[in-house]
CSV table of N, CA and C in Angstrom, one decimal:
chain,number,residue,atom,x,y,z
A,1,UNK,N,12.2,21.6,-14.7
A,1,UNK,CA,12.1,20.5,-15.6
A,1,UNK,C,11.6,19.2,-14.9
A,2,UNK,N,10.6,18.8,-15.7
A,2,UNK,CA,10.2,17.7,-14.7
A,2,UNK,C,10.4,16.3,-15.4
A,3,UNK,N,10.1,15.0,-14.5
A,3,UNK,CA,10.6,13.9,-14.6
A,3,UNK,C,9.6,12.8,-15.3
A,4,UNK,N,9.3,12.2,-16.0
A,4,UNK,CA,8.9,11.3,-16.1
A,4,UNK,C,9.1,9.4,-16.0
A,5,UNK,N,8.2,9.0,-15.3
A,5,UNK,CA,9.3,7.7,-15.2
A,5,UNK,C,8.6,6.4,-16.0
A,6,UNK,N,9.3,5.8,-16.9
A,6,UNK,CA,8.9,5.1,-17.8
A,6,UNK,C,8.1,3.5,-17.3
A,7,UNK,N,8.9,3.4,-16.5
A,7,UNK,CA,8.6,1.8,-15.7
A,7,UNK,C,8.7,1.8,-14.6
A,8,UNK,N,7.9,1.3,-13.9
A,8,UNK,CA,8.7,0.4,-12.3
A,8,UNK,C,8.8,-1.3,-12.3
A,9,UNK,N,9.5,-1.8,-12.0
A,9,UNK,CA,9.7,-3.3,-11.5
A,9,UNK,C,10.4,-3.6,-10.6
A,10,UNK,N,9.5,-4.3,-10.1
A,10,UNK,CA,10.2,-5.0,-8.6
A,10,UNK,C,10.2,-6.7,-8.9
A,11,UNK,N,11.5,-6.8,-8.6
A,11,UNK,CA,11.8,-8.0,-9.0
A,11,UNK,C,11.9,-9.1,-7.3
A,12,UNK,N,10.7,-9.8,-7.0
A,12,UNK,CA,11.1,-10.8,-6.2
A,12,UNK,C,11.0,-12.5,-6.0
A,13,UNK,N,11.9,-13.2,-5.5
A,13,UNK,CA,12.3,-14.6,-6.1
A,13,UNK,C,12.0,-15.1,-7.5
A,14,UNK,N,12.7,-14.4,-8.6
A,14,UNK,CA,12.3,-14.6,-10.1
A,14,UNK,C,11.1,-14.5,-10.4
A,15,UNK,N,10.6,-13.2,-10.3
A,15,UNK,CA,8.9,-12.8,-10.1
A,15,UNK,C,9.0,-11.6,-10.5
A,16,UNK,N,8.5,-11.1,-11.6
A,16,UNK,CA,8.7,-9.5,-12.2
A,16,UNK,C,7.3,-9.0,-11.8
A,17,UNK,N,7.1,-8.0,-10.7
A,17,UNK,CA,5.5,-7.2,-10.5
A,17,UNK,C,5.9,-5.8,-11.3
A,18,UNK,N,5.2,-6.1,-12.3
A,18,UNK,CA,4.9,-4.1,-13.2
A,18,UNK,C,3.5,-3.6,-13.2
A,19,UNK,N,2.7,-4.4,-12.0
A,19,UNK,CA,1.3,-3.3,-11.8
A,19,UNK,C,1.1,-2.1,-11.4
A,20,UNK,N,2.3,-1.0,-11.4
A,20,UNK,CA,2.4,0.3,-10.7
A,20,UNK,C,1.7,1.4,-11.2
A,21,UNK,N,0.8,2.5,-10.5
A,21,UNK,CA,0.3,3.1,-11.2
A,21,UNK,C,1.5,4.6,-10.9
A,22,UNK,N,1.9,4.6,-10.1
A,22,UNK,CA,2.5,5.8,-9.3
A,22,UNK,C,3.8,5.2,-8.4
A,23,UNK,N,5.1,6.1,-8.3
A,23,UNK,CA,6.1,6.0,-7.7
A,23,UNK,C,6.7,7.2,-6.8
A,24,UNK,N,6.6,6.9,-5.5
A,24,UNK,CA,7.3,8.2,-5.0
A,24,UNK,C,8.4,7.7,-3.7
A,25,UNK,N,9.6,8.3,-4.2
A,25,UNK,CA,11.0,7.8,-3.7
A,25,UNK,C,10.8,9.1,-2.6
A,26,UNK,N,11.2,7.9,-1.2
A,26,UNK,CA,10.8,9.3,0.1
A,26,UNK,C,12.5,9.6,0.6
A,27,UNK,N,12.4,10.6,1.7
A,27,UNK,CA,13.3,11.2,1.7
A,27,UNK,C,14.5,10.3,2.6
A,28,UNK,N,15.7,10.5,2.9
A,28,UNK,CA,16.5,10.0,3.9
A,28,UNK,C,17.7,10.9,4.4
A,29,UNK,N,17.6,10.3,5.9
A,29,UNK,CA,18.8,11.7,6.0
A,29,UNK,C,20.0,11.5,6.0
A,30,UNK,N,20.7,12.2,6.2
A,30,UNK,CA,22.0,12.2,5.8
A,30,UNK,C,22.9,12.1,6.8
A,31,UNK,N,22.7,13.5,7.7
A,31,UNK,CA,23.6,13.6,9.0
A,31,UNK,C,22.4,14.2,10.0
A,32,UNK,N,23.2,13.8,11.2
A,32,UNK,CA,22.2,14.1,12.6
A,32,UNK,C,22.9,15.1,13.5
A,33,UNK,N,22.3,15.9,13.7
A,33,UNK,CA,23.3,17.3,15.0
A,33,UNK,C,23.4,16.3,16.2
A,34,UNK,N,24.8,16.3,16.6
A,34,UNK,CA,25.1,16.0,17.6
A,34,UNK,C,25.1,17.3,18.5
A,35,UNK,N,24.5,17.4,19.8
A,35,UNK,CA,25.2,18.5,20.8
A,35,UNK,C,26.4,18.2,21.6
A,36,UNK,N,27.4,19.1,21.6
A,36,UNK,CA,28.8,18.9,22.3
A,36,UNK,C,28.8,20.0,23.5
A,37,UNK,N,29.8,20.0,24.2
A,37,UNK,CA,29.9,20.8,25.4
A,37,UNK,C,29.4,22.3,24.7
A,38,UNK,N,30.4,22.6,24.4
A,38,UNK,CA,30.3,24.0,23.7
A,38,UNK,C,30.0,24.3,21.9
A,39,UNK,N,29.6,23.4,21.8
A,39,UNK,CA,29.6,23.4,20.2
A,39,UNK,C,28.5,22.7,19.9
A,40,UNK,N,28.0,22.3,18.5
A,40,UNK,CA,27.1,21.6,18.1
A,40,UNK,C,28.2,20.5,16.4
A,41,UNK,N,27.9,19.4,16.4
A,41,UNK,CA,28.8,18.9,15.2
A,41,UNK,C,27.5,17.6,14.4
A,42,UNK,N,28.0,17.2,14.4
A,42,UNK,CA,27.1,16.6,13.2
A,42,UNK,C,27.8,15.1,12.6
A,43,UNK,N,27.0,14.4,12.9
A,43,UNK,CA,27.8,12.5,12.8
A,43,UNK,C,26.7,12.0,11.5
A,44,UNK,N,27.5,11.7,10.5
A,44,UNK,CA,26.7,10.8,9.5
A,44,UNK,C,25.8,9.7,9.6
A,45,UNK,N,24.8,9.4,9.2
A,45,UNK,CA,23.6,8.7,9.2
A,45,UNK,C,23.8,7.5,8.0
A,46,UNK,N,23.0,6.4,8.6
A,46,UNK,CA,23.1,5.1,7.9
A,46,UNK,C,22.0,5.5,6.7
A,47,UNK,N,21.9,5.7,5.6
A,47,UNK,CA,20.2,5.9,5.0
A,47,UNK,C,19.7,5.0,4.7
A,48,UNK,N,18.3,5.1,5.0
A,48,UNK,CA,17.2,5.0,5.1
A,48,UNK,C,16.4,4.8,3.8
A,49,UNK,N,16.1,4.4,3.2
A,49,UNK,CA,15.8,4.7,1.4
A,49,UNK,C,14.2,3.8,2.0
A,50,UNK,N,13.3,4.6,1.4
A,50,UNK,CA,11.9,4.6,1.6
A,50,UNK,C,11.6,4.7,0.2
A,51,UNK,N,9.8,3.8,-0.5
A,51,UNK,CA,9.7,4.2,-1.6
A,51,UNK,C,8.0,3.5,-1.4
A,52,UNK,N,7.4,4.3,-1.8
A,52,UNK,CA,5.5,4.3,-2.2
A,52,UNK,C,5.6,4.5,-3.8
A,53,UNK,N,4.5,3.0,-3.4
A,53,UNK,CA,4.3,2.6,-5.0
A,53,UNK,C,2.5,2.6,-4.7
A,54,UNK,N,2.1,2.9,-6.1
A,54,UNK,CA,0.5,3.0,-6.5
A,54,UNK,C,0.1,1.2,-6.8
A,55,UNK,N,0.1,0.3,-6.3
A,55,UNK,CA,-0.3,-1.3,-7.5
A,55,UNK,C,-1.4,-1.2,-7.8
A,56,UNK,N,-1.6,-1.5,-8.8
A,56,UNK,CA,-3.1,-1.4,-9.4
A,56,UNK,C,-3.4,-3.1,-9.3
A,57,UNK,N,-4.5,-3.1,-8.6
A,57,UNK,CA,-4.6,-4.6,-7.7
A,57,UNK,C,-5.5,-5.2,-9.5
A,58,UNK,N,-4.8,-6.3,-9.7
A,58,UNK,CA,-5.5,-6.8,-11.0
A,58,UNK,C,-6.7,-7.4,-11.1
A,59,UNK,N,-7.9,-7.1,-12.3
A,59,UNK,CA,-9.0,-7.9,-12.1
A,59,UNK,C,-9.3,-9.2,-12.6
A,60,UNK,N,-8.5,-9.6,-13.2
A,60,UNK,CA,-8.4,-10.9,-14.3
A,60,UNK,C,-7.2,-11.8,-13.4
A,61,UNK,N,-6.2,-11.5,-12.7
A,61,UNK,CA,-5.8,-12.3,-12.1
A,61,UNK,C,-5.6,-12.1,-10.5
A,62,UNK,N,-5.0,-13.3,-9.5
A,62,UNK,CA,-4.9,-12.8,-8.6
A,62,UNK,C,-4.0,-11.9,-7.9
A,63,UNK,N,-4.5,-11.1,-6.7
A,63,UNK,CA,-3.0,-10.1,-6.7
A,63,UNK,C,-1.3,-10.5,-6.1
A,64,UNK,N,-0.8,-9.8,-6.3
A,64,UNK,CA,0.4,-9.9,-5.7
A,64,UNK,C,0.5,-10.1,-4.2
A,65,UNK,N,1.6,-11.1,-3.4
A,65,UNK,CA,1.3,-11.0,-2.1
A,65,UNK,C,2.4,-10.3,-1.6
A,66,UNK,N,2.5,-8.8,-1.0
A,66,UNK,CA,3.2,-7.7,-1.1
A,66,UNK,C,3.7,-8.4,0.4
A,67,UNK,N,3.5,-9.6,1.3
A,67,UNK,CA,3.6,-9.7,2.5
A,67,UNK,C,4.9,-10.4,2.2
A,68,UNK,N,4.9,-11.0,1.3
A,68,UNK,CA,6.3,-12.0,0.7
A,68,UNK,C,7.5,-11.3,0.4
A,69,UNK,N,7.7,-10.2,0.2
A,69,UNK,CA,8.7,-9.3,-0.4
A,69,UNK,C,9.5,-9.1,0.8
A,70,UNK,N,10.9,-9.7,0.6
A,70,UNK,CA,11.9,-9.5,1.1
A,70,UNK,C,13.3,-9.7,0.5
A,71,UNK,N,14.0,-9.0,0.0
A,71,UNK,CA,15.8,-9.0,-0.6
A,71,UNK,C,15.0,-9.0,-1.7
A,72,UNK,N,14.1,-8.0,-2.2
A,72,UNK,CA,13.7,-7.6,-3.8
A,72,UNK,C,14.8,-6.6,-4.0
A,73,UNK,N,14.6,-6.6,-5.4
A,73,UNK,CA,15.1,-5.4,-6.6
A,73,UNK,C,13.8,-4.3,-6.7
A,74,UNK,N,14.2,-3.3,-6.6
A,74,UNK,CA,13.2,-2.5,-7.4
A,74,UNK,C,13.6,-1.1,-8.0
A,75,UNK,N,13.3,-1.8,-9.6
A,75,UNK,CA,14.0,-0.5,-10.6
A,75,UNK,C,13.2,0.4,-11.2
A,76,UNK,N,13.3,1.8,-11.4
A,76,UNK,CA,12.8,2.7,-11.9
A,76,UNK,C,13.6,3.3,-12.7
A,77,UNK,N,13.1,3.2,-14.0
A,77,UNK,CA,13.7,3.8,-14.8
A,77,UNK,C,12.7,5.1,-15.5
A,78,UNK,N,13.6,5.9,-15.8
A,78,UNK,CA,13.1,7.3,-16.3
A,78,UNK,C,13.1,7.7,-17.5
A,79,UNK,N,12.5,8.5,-17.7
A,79,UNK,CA,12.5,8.7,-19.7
A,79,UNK,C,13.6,9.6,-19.4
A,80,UNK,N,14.5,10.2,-19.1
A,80,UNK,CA,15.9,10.8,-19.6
A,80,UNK,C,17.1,9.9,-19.4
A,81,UNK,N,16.2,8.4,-19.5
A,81,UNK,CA,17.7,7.3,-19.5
A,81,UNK,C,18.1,7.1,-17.9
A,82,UNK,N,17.8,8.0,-16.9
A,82,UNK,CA,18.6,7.5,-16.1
A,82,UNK,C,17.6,6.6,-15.1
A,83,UNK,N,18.2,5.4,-14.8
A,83,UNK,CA,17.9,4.7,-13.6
A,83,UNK,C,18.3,4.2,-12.1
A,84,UNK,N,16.9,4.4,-11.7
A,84,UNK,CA,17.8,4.3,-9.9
A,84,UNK,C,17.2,2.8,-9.6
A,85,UNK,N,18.1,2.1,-9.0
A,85,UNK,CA,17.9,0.7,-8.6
A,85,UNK,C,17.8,0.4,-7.4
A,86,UNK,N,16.7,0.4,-6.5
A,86,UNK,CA,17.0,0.0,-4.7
A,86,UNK,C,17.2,-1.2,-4.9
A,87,UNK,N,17.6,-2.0,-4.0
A,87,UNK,CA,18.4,-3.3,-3.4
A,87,UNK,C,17.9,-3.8,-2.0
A,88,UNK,N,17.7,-5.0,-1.7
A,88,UNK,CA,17.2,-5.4,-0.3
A,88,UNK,C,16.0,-4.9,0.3
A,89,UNK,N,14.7,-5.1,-0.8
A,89,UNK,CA,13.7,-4.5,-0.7
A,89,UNK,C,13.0,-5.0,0.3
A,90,UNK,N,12.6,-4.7,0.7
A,90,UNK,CA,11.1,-5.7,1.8
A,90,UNK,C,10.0,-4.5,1.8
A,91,UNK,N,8.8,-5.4,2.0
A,91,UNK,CA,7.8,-4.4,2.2
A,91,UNK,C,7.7,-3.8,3.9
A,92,UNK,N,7.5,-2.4,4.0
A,92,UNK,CA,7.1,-2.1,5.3
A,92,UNK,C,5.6,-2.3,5.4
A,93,UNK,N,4.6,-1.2,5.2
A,93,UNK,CA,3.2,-1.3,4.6
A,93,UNK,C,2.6,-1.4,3.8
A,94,UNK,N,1.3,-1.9,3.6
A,94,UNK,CA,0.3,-2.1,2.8
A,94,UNK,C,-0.7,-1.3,3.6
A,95,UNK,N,-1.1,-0.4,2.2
A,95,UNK,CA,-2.1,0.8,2.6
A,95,UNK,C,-3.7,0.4,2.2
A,96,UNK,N,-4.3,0.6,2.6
A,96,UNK,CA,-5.7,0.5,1.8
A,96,UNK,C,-6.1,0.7,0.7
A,97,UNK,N,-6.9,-0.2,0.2
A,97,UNK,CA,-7.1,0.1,-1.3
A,97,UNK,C,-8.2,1.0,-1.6
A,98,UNK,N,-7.9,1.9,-2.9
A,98,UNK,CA,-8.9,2.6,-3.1
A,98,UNK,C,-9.3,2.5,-4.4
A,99,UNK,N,-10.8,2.6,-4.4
A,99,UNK,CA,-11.6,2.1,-5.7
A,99,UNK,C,-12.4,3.7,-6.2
A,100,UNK,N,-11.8,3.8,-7.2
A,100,UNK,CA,-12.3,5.4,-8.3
A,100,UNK,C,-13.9,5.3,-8.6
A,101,UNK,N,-14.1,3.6,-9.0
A,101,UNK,CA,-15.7,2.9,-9.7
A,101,UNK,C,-15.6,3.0,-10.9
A,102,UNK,N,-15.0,3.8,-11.3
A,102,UNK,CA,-14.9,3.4,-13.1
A,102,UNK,C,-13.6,3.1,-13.4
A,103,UNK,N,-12.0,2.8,-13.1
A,103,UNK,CA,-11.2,2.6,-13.4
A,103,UNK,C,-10.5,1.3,-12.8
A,104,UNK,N,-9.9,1.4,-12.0
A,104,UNK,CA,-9.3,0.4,-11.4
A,104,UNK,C,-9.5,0.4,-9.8
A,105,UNK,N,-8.7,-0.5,-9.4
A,105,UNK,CA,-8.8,-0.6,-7.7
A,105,UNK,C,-6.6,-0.5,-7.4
A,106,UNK,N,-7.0,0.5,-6.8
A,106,UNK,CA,-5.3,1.0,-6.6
A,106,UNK,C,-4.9,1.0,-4.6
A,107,UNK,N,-3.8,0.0,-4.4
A,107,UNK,CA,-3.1,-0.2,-3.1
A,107,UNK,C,-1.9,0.1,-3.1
A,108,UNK,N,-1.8,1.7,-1.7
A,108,UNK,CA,-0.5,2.1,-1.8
A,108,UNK,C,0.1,0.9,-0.8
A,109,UNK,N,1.6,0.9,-1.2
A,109,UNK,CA,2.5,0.0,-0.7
A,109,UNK,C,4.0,0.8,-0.5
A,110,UNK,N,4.0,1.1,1.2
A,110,UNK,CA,5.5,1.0,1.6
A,110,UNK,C,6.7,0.2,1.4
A,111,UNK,N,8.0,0.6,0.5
A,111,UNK,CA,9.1,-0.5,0.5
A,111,UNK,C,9.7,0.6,1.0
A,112,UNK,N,11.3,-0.6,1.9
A,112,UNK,CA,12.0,0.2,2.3
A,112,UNK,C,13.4,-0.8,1.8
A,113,UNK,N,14.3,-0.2,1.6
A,113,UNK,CA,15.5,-0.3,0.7
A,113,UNK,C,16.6,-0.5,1.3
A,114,UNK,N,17.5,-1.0,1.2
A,114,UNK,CA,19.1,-1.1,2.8
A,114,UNK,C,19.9,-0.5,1.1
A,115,UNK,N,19.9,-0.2,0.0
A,115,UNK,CA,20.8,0.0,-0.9
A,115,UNK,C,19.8,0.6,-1.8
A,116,UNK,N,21.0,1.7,-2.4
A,116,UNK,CA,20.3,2.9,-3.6
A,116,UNK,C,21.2,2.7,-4.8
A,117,UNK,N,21.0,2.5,-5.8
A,117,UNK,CA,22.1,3.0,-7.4
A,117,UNK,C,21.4,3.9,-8.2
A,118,UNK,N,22.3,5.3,-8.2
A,118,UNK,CA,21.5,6.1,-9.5
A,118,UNK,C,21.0,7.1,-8.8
């Protein structure tokens, strides 16, 4: 069953960006193998919440400055109702933009997240 996701917004200093063309929530771990004398055990991990967004860089106005984003919101919400909320957004990277020639001009953009809901 697959997912479709209705919105993205990232909310930073009272500033709503919904230019997204694409959303992909990356992975984080969980626990890490510890090695012990005779054993192997396993200690829990801080996560990491990673997330690539598509912006479709706009032609009619100017773009967003993805360099300013720090203690954003960024919500996705899904067409089966449910939504996941990251918390304490900042941007890691800004990816190169790429231009199709007949559609738009689209820049992937690294966020990384200290909080997940959903």
């Amino acid at each position: 069953m697959s997912e479709y996701v209705l919105s993205v917004l990232l909310e930073v200093n009272g500033q709503n960006i919904e230019d997204f063309k694409e959303v992909s929530e990356g992975e984080h771990e969980v626990a890490k193998q510890i090695n012990l004398m005779n054993t192997t055990g396993f200690g829990k991990t801080t996560p990491r919440h990673t997330v690539e967004v598509s912006y479709v860089v706009p032609a009619d106005k100017p773009e967003f400055n993805f360099e300013s984003v720090q203690n954003g919101t960024l919500t996705i919400d899904k067409k089966n109702g449910v939504r996941t909320t990251y918390t304490g957004v900042s941007t890691l990277k800004i990816g190169a933009t790429k231009y199709d020639g007949e559609n738009e001009a689209v820049r992937t953009i690294t966020l990384g997240a200290t909080g997940k809901v959903g």
